[in-house]
GROMACS .gro file of C-alpha atoms in nm:
model
  467
    1UNK     CA    1   8.474   8.641  10.625
    2UNK     CA    2   8.826   8.504  10.574
    3UNK     CA    3   8.968   8.283  10.301
    4UNK     CA    4   9.272   8.058  10.309
    5UNK     CA    5   9.356   7.931   9.959
    6UNK     CA    6   9.617   7.659   9.920
    7UNK     CA    7   9.712   7.397   9.661
    8UNK     CA    8   9.432   7.166   9.775
    9UNK     CA    9   9.172   7.440   9.734
   10UNK     CA   10   9.305   7.543   9.393
   11UNK     CA   11   9.299   7.187   9.257
   12UNK     CA   12   8.935   7.139   9.353
   13UNK     CA   13   8.854   7.490   9.230
   14UNK     CA   14   9.004   7.415   8.888
   15UNK     CA   15   8.781   7.108   8.860
   16UNK     CA   16   8.473   7.309   8.960
   17UNK     CA   17   8.553   7.585   8.711
   18UNK     CA   18   8.617   7.359   8.410
   19UNK     CA   19   8.309   7.150   8.481
   20UNK     CA   20   8.082   7.453   8.535
   21UNK     CA   21   8.198   7.608   8.207
   22UNK     CA   22   8.122   7.286   8.017
   23UNK     CA   23   7.780   7.257   8.184
   24UNK     CA   24   7.684   7.613   8.089
   25UNK     CA   25   7.782   7.549   7.727
   26UNK     CA   26   7.585   7.225   7.717
   27UNK     CA   27   7.282   7.389   7.877
   28UNK     CA   28   7.258   7.628   7.582
   29UNK     CA   29   7.144   7.332   7.375
   30UNK     CA   30   6.983   7.109   7.638
   31UNK     CA   31   6.727   7.355   7.777
   32UNK     CA   32   6.451   7.539   7.599
   33UNK     CA   33   6.499   7.913   7.561
   34UNK     CA   34   6.274   7.991   7.859
   35UNK     CA   35   6.500   7.790   8.093
   36UNK     CA   36   6.841   7.888   7.962
   37UNK     CA   37   6.883   8.218   8.144
   38UNK     CA   38   6.770   8.073   8.478
   39UNK     CA   39   6.998   7.776   8.432
   40UNK     CA   40   7.301   7.994   8.358
   41UNK     CA   41   7.235   8.200   8.670
   42UNK     CA   42   7.196   7.887   8.882
   43UNK     CA   43   7.522   7.736   8.752
   44UNK     CA   44   7.706   8.063   8.810
   45UNK     CA   45   7.570   8.081   9.165
   46UNK     CA   46   7.657   7.717   9.224
   47UNK     CA   47   8.012   7.771   9.099
   48UNK     CA   48   8.055   8.077   9.324
   49UNK     CA   49   7.928   7.873   9.620
   50UNK     CA   50   8.171   7.592   9.536
   51UNK     CA   51   8.460   7.838   9.543
   52UNK     CA   52   8.335   7.994   9.866
   53UNK     CA   53   8.334   7.653  10.034
   54UNK     CA   54   8.677   7.562   9.897
   55UNK     CA   55   8.838   7.886  10.013
   56UNK     CA   56   8.657   7.916  10.347
   57UNK     CA   57   8.880   7.933  10.652
   58UNK     CA   58   8.624   7.825  10.913
   59UNK     CA   59   8.364   7.553  10.930
   60UNK     CA   60   8.067   7.785  10.962
   61UNK     CA   61   8.146   7.963  10.636
   62UNK     CA   62   8.214   7.626  10.473
   63UNK     CA   63   7.867   7.498  10.566
   64UNK     CA   64   7.704   7.822  10.450
   65UNK     CA   65   7.854   7.799  10.103
   66UNK     CA   66   7.797   7.424  10.071
   67UNK     CA   67   7.427   7.475  10.141
   68UNK     CA   68   7.405   7.767   9.901
   69UNK     CA   69   7.528   7.528   9.632
   70UNK     CA   70   7.267   7.280   9.757
   71UNK     CA   71   6.993   7.538   9.698
   72UNK     CA   72   7.109   7.600   9.343
   73UNK     CA   73   7.129   7.229   9.265
   74UNK     CA   74   6.791   7.165   9.426
   75UNK     CA   75   6.635   7.414   9.189
   76UNK     CA   76   6.810   7.256   8.888
   77UNK     CA   77   6.689   6.907   8.982
   78UNK     CA   78   6.336   7.045   9.024
   79UNK     CA   79   6.334   7.143   8.655
   80UNK     CA   80   6.271   6.775   8.585
   81UNK     CA   81   6.172   6.592   8.907
   82UNK     CA   82   6.042   6.775   9.212
   83UNK     CA   83   6.032   6.467   9.434
   84UNK     CA   84   6.399   6.386   9.371
   85UNK     CA   85   6.481   6.754   9.429
   86UNK     CA   86   6.298   6.756   9.762
   87UNK     CA   87   6.473   6.440   9.877
   88UNK     CA   88   6.810   6.588   9.782
   89UNK     CA   89   6.741   6.916   9.962
   90UNK     CA   90   6.619   6.762  10.288
   91UNK     CA   91   6.898   6.505  10.308
   92UNK     CA   92   7.164   6.766  10.241
   93UNK     CA   93   7.017   6.993  10.507
   94UNK     CA   94   7.035   6.701  10.748
   95UNK     CA   95   7.403   6.655  10.669
   96UNK     CA   96   7.459   7.028  10.719
   97UNK     CA   97   7.293   7.006  11.060
   98UNK     CA   98   7.532   6.731  11.167
   99UNK     CA   99   7.826   6.939  11.047
  100UNK     CA  100   7.708   7.242  11.241
  101UNK     CA  101   7.672   7.038  11.560
  102UNK     CA  102   8.020   6.895  11.512
  103UNK     CA  103   8.167   7.240  11.438
  104UNK     CA  104   8.002   7.392  11.745
  105UNK     CA  105   8.119   7.110  11.968
  106UNK     CA  106   8.471   7.120  11.829
  107UNK     CA  107   8.482   7.496  11.884
  108UNK     CA  108   8.392   7.455  12.250
  109UNK     CA  109   8.693   7.224  12.289
  110UNK     CA  110   8.945   7.407  12.073
  111UNK     CA  111   8.807   7.758  12.104
  112UNK     CA  112   8.795   7.811  11.726
  113UNK     CA  113   8.584   7.734  11.421
  114UNK     CA  114   8.890   7.743  11.195
  115UNK     CA  115   8.900   7.472  10.932
  116UNK     CA  116   9.147   7.207  11.029
  117UNK     CA  117   9.175   6.895  11.245
  118UNK     CA  118   8.861   6.846  11.452
  119UNK     CA  119   8.822   6.739  11.811
  120UNK     CA  120   8.825   6.364  11.864
  121UNK     CA  121   8.510   6.395  12.075
  122UNK     CA  122   8.312   6.551  11.789
  123UNK     CA  123   8.470   6.390  11.485
  124UNK     CA  124   8.185   6.142  11.442
  125UNK     CA  125   7.947   6.429  11.367
  126UNK     CA  126   8.186   6.542  11.095
  127UNK     CA  127   8.212   6.188  10.965
  128UNK     CA  128   7.832   6.153  10.942
  129UNK     CA  129   7.772   6.502  10.805
  130UNK     CA  130   8.044   6.484  10.542
  131UNK     CA  131   7.956   6.121  10.475
  132UNK     CA  132   7.605   6.232  10.382
  133UNK     CA  133   7.755   6.474  10.129
  134UNK     CA  134   7.999   6.212   9.994
  135UNK     CA  135   7.738   5.929   9.978
  136UNK     CA  136   7.879   5.684  10.232
  137UNK     CA  137   7.702   5.346  10.241
  138UNK     CA  138   7.356   5.371  10.403
  139UNK     CA  139   7.384   5.752  10.372
  140UNK     CA  140   7.392   5.717   9.992
  141UNK     CA  141   7.019   5.662   9.935
  142UNK     CA  142   6.967   6.008   9.787
  143UNK     CA  143   7.244   5.972   9.525
  144UNK     CA  144   7.090   5.735   9.265
  145UNK     CA  145   6.757   5.920   9.291
  146UNK     CA  146   6.895   6.272   9.247
  147UNK     CA  147   7.167   6.194   8.994
  148UNK     CA  148   6.956   5.974   8.769
  149UNK     CA  149   6.642   6.190   8.767
  150UNK     CA  150   6.797   6.537   8.741
  151UNK     CA  151   6.847   6.707   8.402
  152UNK     CA  152   7.175   6.584   8.252
  153UNK     CA  153   7.366   6.913   8.309
  154UNK     CA  154   7.257   6.915   8.675
  155UNK     CA  155   7.361   6.549   8.706
  156UNK     CA  156   7.703   6.644   8.572
  157UNK     CA  157   7.744   6.909   8.843
  158UNK     CA  158   7.610   6.679   9.114
  159UNK     CA  159   7.826   6.383   9.024
  160UNK     CA  160   8.123   6.574   8.889
  161UNK     CA  161   8.171   6.807   9.181
  162UNK     CA  162   7.898   6.860   9.443
  163UNK     CA  163   7.962   6.524   9.609
  164UNK     CA  164   8.333   6.610   9.628
  165UNK     CA  165   8.266   6.887   9.877
  166UNK     CA  166   8.216   6.604  10.125
  167UNK     CA  167   8.553   6.456  10.028
  168UNK     CA  168   8.716   6.798  10.051
  169UNK     CA  169   8.568   6.840  10.399
  170UNK     CA  170   8.713   6.503  10.502
  171UNK     CA  171   9.057   6.615  10.390
  172UNK     CA  172   9.027   6.929  10.603
  173UNK     CA  173   8.875   6.761  10.908
  174UNK     CA  174   9.119   6.467  10.905
  175UNK     CA  175   9.438   6.592  10.734
  176UNK     CA  176   9.643   6.311  10.886
  177UNK     CA  177   9.385   6.050  10.795
  178UNK     CA  178   9.119   5.866  10.991
  179UNK     CA  179   9.124   5.488  11.045
  180UNK     CA  180   8.760   5.405  10.948
  181UNK     CA  181   8.777   5.584  10.611
  182UNK     CA  182   8.982   5.333  10.408
  183UNK     CA  183   8.743   5.050  10.498
  184UNK     CA  184   8.443   5.272  10.416
  185UNK     CA  185   8.607   5.358  10.087
  186UNK     CA  186   8.656   4.993   9.991
  187UNK     CA  187   8.288   4.919  10.062
  188UNK     CA  188   8.189   5.216   9.845
  189UNK     CA  189   8.411   5.104   9.557
  190UNK     CA  190   8.276   4.749   9.551
  191UNK     CA  191   7.915   4.822   9.641
  192UNK     CA  192   7.884   5.109   9.393
  193UNK     CA  193   8.048   4.901   9.121
  194UNK     CA  194   7.817   4.603   9.173
  195UNK     CA  195   7.507   4.822   9.176
  196UNK     CA  196   7.625   4.993   8.857
  197UNK     CA  197   7.682   4.654   8.695
  198UNK     CA  198   7.317   4.556   8.745
  199UNK     CA  199   7.167   4.894   8.652
  200UNK     CA  200   6.953   4.908   8.337
  201UNK     CA  201   6.929   5.287   8.310
  202UNK     CA  202   7.248   5.454   8.191
  203UNK     CA  203   7.221   5.753   8.427
  204UNK     CA  204   7.156   5.526   8.723
  205UNK     CA  205   7.460   5.323   8.622
  206UNK     CA  206   7.668   5.641   8.615
  207UNK     CA  207   7.529   5.746   8.954
  208UNK     CA  208   7.639   5.425   9.123
  209UNK     CA  209   7.969   5.450   8.936
  210UNK     CA  210   8.020   5.785   9.107
  211UNK     CA  211   7.976   5.617   9.444
  212UNK     CA  212   8.245   5.367   9.344
  213UNK     CA  213   8.491   5.639   9.243
  214UNK     CA  214   8.416   5.834   9.560
  215UNK     CA  215   8.530   5.524   9.745
  216UNK     CA  216   8.883   5.567   9.607
  217UNK     CA  217   8.886   5.929   9.721
  218UNK     CA  218   8.749   5.837  10.064
  219UNK     CA  219   9.011   5.565  10.111
  220UNK     CA  220   9.289   5.805  10.009
  221UNK     CA  221   9.153   6.072  10.245
  222UNK     CA  222   9.158   5.813  10.524
  223UNK     CA  223   9.527   5.756  10.457
  224UNK     CA  224   9.597   6.129  10.478
  225UNK     CA  225   9.685   6.145  10.106
  226UNK     CA  226   9.541   6.488  10.031
  227UNK     CA  227   9.724   6.551   9.704
  228UNK     CA  228   9.641   6.208   9.563
  229UNK     CA  229   9.275   6.258   9.656
  230UNK     CA  230   9.264   6.601   9.492
  231UNK     CA  231   9.420   6.476   9.168
  232UNK     CA  232   9.174   6.188   9.149
  233UNK     CA  233   8.885   6.428   9.218
  234UNK     CA  234   9.004   6.662   8.942
  235UNK     CA  235   9.013   6.392   8.674
  236UNK     CA  236   8.687   6.236   8.795
  237UNK     CA  237   8.509   6.571   8.757
  238UNK     CA  238   8.610   6.581   8.390
  239UNK     CA  239   8.522   6.228   8.282
  240UNK     CA  240   8.203   6.205   8.486
  241UNK     CA  241   8.093   6.543   8.354
  242UNK     CA  242   8.157   6.416   8.000
  243UNK     CA  243   7.958   6.096   8.060
  244UNK     CA  244   7.657   6.264   8.217
  245UNK     CA  245   7.644   6.536   7.950
  246UNK     CA  246   7.667   6.267   7.685
  247UNK     CA  247   7.377   6.085   7.852
  248UNK     CA  248   7.176   6.404   7.798
  249UNK     CA  249   7.254   6.381   7.427
  250UNK     CA  250   7.144   6.018   7.429
  251UNK     CA  251   6.816   6.095   7.603
  252UNK     CA  252   6.735   6.389   7.376
  253UNK     CA  253   6.821   6.195   7.062
  254UNK     CA  254   6.677   5.849   7.134
  255UNK     CA  255   6.406   5.943   7.383
  256UNK     CA  256   6.520   5.680   7.634
  257UNK     CA  257   6.801   5.592   7.873
  258UNK     CA  258   6.711   5.224   7.900
  259UNK     CA  259   7.013   5.021   7.792
  260UNK     CA  260   6.805   4.741   7.641
  261UNK     CA  261   6.613   4.990   7.428
  262UNK     CA  262   6.937   5.154   7.314
  263UNK     CA  263   7.076   4.846   7.138
  264UNK     CA  264   7.218   4.946   6.803
  265UNK     CA  265   7.199   5.317   6.887
  266UNK     CA  266   7.530   5.382   6.712
  267UNK     CA  267   7.338   5.385   6.383
  268UNK     CA  268   7.148   5.700   6.476
  269UNK     CA  269   7.411   5.874   6.691
  270UNK     CA  270   7.765   5.766   6.603
  271UNK     CA  271   7.932   6.079   6.742
  272UNK     CA  272   7.742   6.055   7.072
  273UNK     CA  273   7.843   5.689   7.102
  274UNK     CA  274   8.205   5.780   7.033
  275UNK     CA  275   8.203   6.028   7.322
  276UNK     CA  276   8.043   5.764   7.545
  277UNK     CA  277   8.310   5.507   7.460
  278UNK     CA  278   8.589   5.758   7.511
  279UNK     CA  279   8.445   5.876   7.845
  280UNK     CA  280   8.405   5.516   7.961
  281UNK     CA  281   8.767   5.440   7.879
  282UNK     CA  282   8.885   5.761   8.049
  283UNK     CA  283   8.704   5.648   8.365
  284UNK     CA  284   8.829   5.290   8.357
  285UNK     CA  285   9.162   5.348   8.531
  286UNK     CA  286   9.329   5.126   8.271
  287UNK     CA  287   9.645   5.244   8.094
  288UNK     CA  288   9.670   5.481   7.915
  289UNK     CA  289   9.344   5.642   8.030
  290UNK     CA  290   9.334   5.980   8.205
  291UNK     CA  291   9.237   5.812   8.534
  292UNK     CA  292   9.523   5.561   8.523
  293UNK     CA  293   9.787   5.773   8.697
  294UNK     CA  294   9.546   5.917   8.962
  295UNK     CA  295   9.424   5.565   9.047
  296UNK     CA  296   9.779   5.434   9.077
  297UNK     CA  297   9.865   5.732   9.297
  298UNK     CA  298   9.581   5.647   9.534
  299UNK     CA  299   9.683   5.280   9.545
  300UNK     CA  300  10.042   5.383   9.621
  301UNK     CA  301   9.922   5.606   9.905
  302UNK     CA  302   9.735   5.309  10.055
  303UNK     CA  303  10.017   5.056  10.034
  304UNK     CA  304  10.132   5.110  10.395
  305UNK     CA  305   9.791   5.063  10.553
  306UNK     CA  306   9.784   4.793  10.823
  307UNK     CA  307   9.473   4.637  10.666
  308UNK     CA  308   9.621   4.471  10.359
  309UNK     CA  309   9.289   4.344  10.225
  310UNK     CA  310   9.182   4.703  10.153
  311UNK     CA  311   9.454   4.754   9.896
  312UNK     CA  312   9.396   4.411   9.742
  313UNK     CA  313   9.022   4.475   9.713
  314UNK     CA  314   9.080   4.812   9.545
  315UNK     CA  315   9.319   4.658   9.295
  316UNK     CA  316   9.074   4.380   9.210
  317UNK     CA  317   8.786   4.628   9.175
  318UNK     CA  318   8.910   4.703   8.824
  319UNK     CA  319   8.731   4.387   8.708
  320UNK     CA  320   8.395   4.518   8.832
  321UNK     CA  321   8.469   4.856   8.672
  322UNK     CA  322   8.542   4.691   8.338
  323UNK     CA  323   8.219   4.490   8.363
  324UNK     CA  324   7.986   4.782   8.426
  325UNK     CA  325   8.156   4.995   8.158
  326UNK     CA  326   8.100   4.714   7.909
  327UNK     CA  327   7.738   4.708   8.018
  328UNK     CA  328   7.716   5.079   7.940
  329UNK     CA  329   7.871   5.076   7.592
  330UNK     CA  330   7.815   4.734   7.431
  331UNK     CA  331   7.439   4.779   7.377
  332UNK     CA  332   7.516   5.082   7.160
  333UNK     CA  333   7.756   4.876   6.947
  334UNK     CA  334   7.519   4.581   6.907
  335UNK     CA  335   7.448   4.465   6.549
  336UNK     CA  336   7.110   4.328   6.654
  337UNK     CA  337   6.979   4.663   6.763
  338UNK     CA  338   6.624   4.741   6.858
  339UNK     CA  339   6.647   5.114   6.802
  340UNK     CA  340   6.611   5.310   6.481
  341UNK     CA  341   6.574   5.675   6.397
  342UNK     CA  342   6.213   5.614   6.305
  343UNK     CA  343   5.998   5.649   6.614
  344UNK     CA  344   6.256   5.825   6.829
  345UNK     CA  345   6.232   6.175   6.967
  346UNK     CA  346   6.550   6.286   6.798
  347UNK     CA  347   6.646   6.642   6.885
  348UNK     CA  348   6.668   6.888   6.600
  349UNK     CA  349   7.019   6.986   6.507
  350UNK     CA  350   6.969   7.359   6.546
  351UNK     CA  351   7.248   7.612   6.581
  352UNK     CA  352   7.263   7.579   6.960
  353UNK     CA  353   7.378   7.217   6.933
  354UNK     CA  354   7.722   7.352   6.850
  355UNK     CA  355   7.752   7.452   7.215
  356UNK     CA  356   7.681   7.095   7.325
  357UNK     CA  357   7.949   6.957   7.093
  358UNK     CA  358   8.189   7.222   7.223
  359UNK     CA  359   8.128   7.110   7.584
  360UNK     CA  360   8.179   6.742   7.504
  361UNK     CA  361   8.478   6.813   7.281
  362UNK     CA  362   8.646   7.041   7.533
  363UNK     CA  363   8.624   6.788   7.816
  364UNK     CA  364   8.742   6.511   7.582
  365UNK     CA  365   9.045   6.710   7.468
  366UNK     CA  366   9.157   6.771   7.827
  367UNK     CA  367   9.111   6.404   7.914
  368UNK     CA  368   9.298   6.298   7.601
  369UNK     CA  369   9.587   6.530   7.690
  370UNK     CA  370   9.604   6.384   8.040
  371UNK     CA  371   9.587   6.028   7.909
  372UNK     CA  372   9.859   6.068   7.647
  373UNK     CA  373  10.095   6.235   7.894
  374UNK     CA  374  10.110   5.995   8.187
  375UNK     CA  375  10.401   6.181   8.346
  376UNK     CA  376  10.198   6.499   8.404
  377UNK     CA  377  10.158   6.419   8.772
  378UNK     CA  378  10.531   6.427   8.842
  379UNK     CA  379  10.543   6.784   8.720
  380UNK     CA  380  10.276   6.887   8.969
  381UNK     CA  381  10.454   6.745   9.270
  382UNK     CA  382  10.789   6.571   9.251
  383UNK     CA  383  10.746   6.438   9.606
  384UNK     CA  384  10.434   6.233   9.530
  385UNK     CA  385  10.529   5.864   9.493
  386UNK     CA  386  10.366   5.655   9.224
  387UNK     CA  387  10.427   5.279   9.198
  388UNK     CA  388  10.246   5.170   8.884
  389UNK     CA  389  10.105   4.819   8.857
  390UNK     CA  390  10.218   4.590   8.572
  391UNK     CA  391  10.009   4.614   8.257
  392UNK     CA  392   9.944   4.241   8.279
  393UNK     CA  393   9.739   4.294   8.595
  394UNK     CA  394   9.507   4.522   8.399
  395UNK     CA  395   9.472   4.265   8.122
  396UNK     CA  396   9.366   4.009   8.384
  397UNK     CA  397   9.115   4.254   8.534
  398UNK     CA  398   8.974   4.330   8.189
  399UNK     CA  399   8.937   3.958   8.119
  400UNK     CA  400   8.760   3.894   8.448
  401UNK     CA  401   8.542   4.198   8.380
  402UNK     CA  402   8.431   4.047   8.048
  403UNK     CA  403   8.332   3.725   8.224
  404UNK     CA  404   8.136   3.921   8.487
  405UNK     CA  405   7.958   4.118   8.217
  406UNK     CA  406   7.841   3.809   8.032
  407UNK     CA  407   7.730   3.647   8.358
  408UNK     CA  408   7.517   3.951   8.435
  409UNK     CA  409   7.376   3.951   8.082
  410UNK     CA  410   7.272   3.589   8.120
  411UNK     CA  411   7.105   3.659   8.456
  412UNK     CA  412   6.938   3.982   8.342
  413UNK     CA  413   6.613   3.808   8.250
  414UNK     CA  414   6.572   3.701   8.611
  415UNK     CA  415   6.613   4.063   8.722
  416UNK     CA  416   6.396   4.264   8.482
  417UNK     CA  417   6.431   4.579   8.690
  418UNK     CA  418   6.795   4.534   8.781
  419UNK     CA  419   6.944   4.444   9.117
  420UNK     CA  420   6.747   4.597   9.404
  421UNK     CA  421   6.951   4.804   9.644
  422UNK     CA  422   7.100   4.558   9.895
  423UNK     CA  423   7.049   4.816  10.166
  424UNK     CA  424   6.686   4.866  10.067
  425UNK     CA  425   6.531   4.773  10.405
  426UNK     CA  426   6.761   5.021  10.580
  427UNK     CA  427   6.702   5.288  10.319
  428UNK     CA  428   6.328   5.306  10.380
  429UNK     CA  429   6.423   5.637  10.539
  430UNK     CA  430   6.403   5.779  10.187
  431UNK     CA  431   6.030   5.711  10.179
  432UNK     CA  432   5.988   5.859  10.527
  433UNK     CA  433   6.165   6.176  10.419
  434UNK     CA  434   5.942   6.213  10.114
  435UNK     CA  435   5.620   6.138  10.306
  436UNK     CA  436   5.711   6.393  10.575
  437UNK     CA  437   5.787   6.649  10.307
  438UNK     CA  438   5.453   6.582  10.136
  439UNK     CA  439   5.259   6.622  10.460
  440UNK     CA  440   5.432   6.949  10.541
  441UNK     CA  441   5.365   7.073  10.189
  442UNK     CA  442   4.992   7.013  10.234
  443UNK     CA  443   4.994   7.188  10.570
  444UNK     CA  444   5.151   7.492  10.408
  445UNK     CA  445   4.935   7.502  10.098
  446UNK     CA  446   5.194   7.330   9.880
  447UNK     CA  447   5.451   7.605   9.934
  448UNK     CA  448   5.699   7.410  10.144
  449UNK     CA  449   5.980   7.453   9.892
  450UNK     CA  450   5.933   7.830   9.893
  451UNK     CA  451   5.937   7.849  10.275
  452UNK     CA  452   6.243   7.625  10.302
  453UNK     CA  453   6.434   7.833  10.050
  454UNK     CA  454   6.347   8.164  10.217
  455UNK     CA  455   6.423   8.036  10.567
  456UNK     CA  456   6.750   7.875  10.465
  457UNK     CA  457   6.862   8.182  10.270
  458UNK     CA  458   6.790   8.402  10.572
  459UNK     CA  459   6.980   8.164  10.799
  460UNK     CA  460   7.279   8.162  10.566
  461UNK     CA  461   7.295   8.543  10.554
  462UNK     CA  462   7.265   8.562  10.934
  463UNK     CA  463   7.539   8.306  10.991
  464UNK     CA  464   7.766   8.485  10.743
  465UNK     CA  465   7.721   8.811  10.931
  466UNK     CA  466   7.792   8.643  11.264
  467UNK     CA  467   8.112   8.486  11.133
   0.00000   0.00000   0.00000
């Protein structure tokens, strides 16, 4: 087994390490004592698998480690929702199968499984397999289910880093870029943002927000901007980890994640609300947030694309981002709140809660340092161009975002459950996957998960030995 670390690998690895450390700290408070040890072991195994995938030098080893992380995350999701966990596992295995077919075909053409540019004949298998991991449109149907229904620390790992293994794979498979990716990225940015805007559950909102941010990374990967993609992925891991961990605090304290029910929640959890507001701003891409420079770097990398509408659409997407972030935080700040400490399932402030505050505070400090020092990127690579947009353009986007938010608020009564997924008819495959899984479980006495885990673990060990 060979490893080939480089600056791209190390940047992603730093994000995985910081996020995993914060998740372990938070888990000390979030989980009951009986779950804590298992959770720590699963996070440690997931982190090791992340690093194995990032430092792998051939596609076979990459797939092995990616699916080992899938196993660990599947088990974490199953702590809270077995159906969502099963959907996640089966979809990710399907993506891995596509990757293996593409790797095998590319090897027959090039004579090697080494990670790098893939054969043009087989690149569509890589696009589909990695697109499943990175939640491309139509292939994204597992993302809102898994991210919103998993325990908050598992959601942080899923959204903060696991999905980025697909982006990392795109950077390796198409180092010079790939023409369809920028257009796919634009669709992800806008579609994910709109779906987040109409979401009524805060974790579901954050899940679709992840799809939107992945769109920026996908577009940058399509332009061959590896460094810009990696920097954006690094910062995204931090602020999305902060937001999902904070959502765990909200759920444990208020007993709900429904935004309507959380009106006025600042009264019972001011510190939690403060972290939410800070995390939302860090994710906004507005100056001087931590994501401002990475976003501008991506936009600069895309400026020479022949399809000019892509860059324009990405610049205008800031208005949608502002709107769904307002939807996430304004209910908490409402004076006409529906929530009160009486009747909630507020978590006891035992000694272990210190670990949760440490996780949130640590991520916030790093994001604050990045936001207050907007020139940090130039010290990482002097050759990376950054053409920053005028501040006035962000003021316009914020203003339009406010209008969008109030329009959605007015129409919310007509959509009591939020906006249904526009791709719903196509995404009926989700139900087919779950029905098939249920039937197989009955055929095997309800032990399908055990058999899948044993079989997949055996396959991974065998493939590792063969490599």
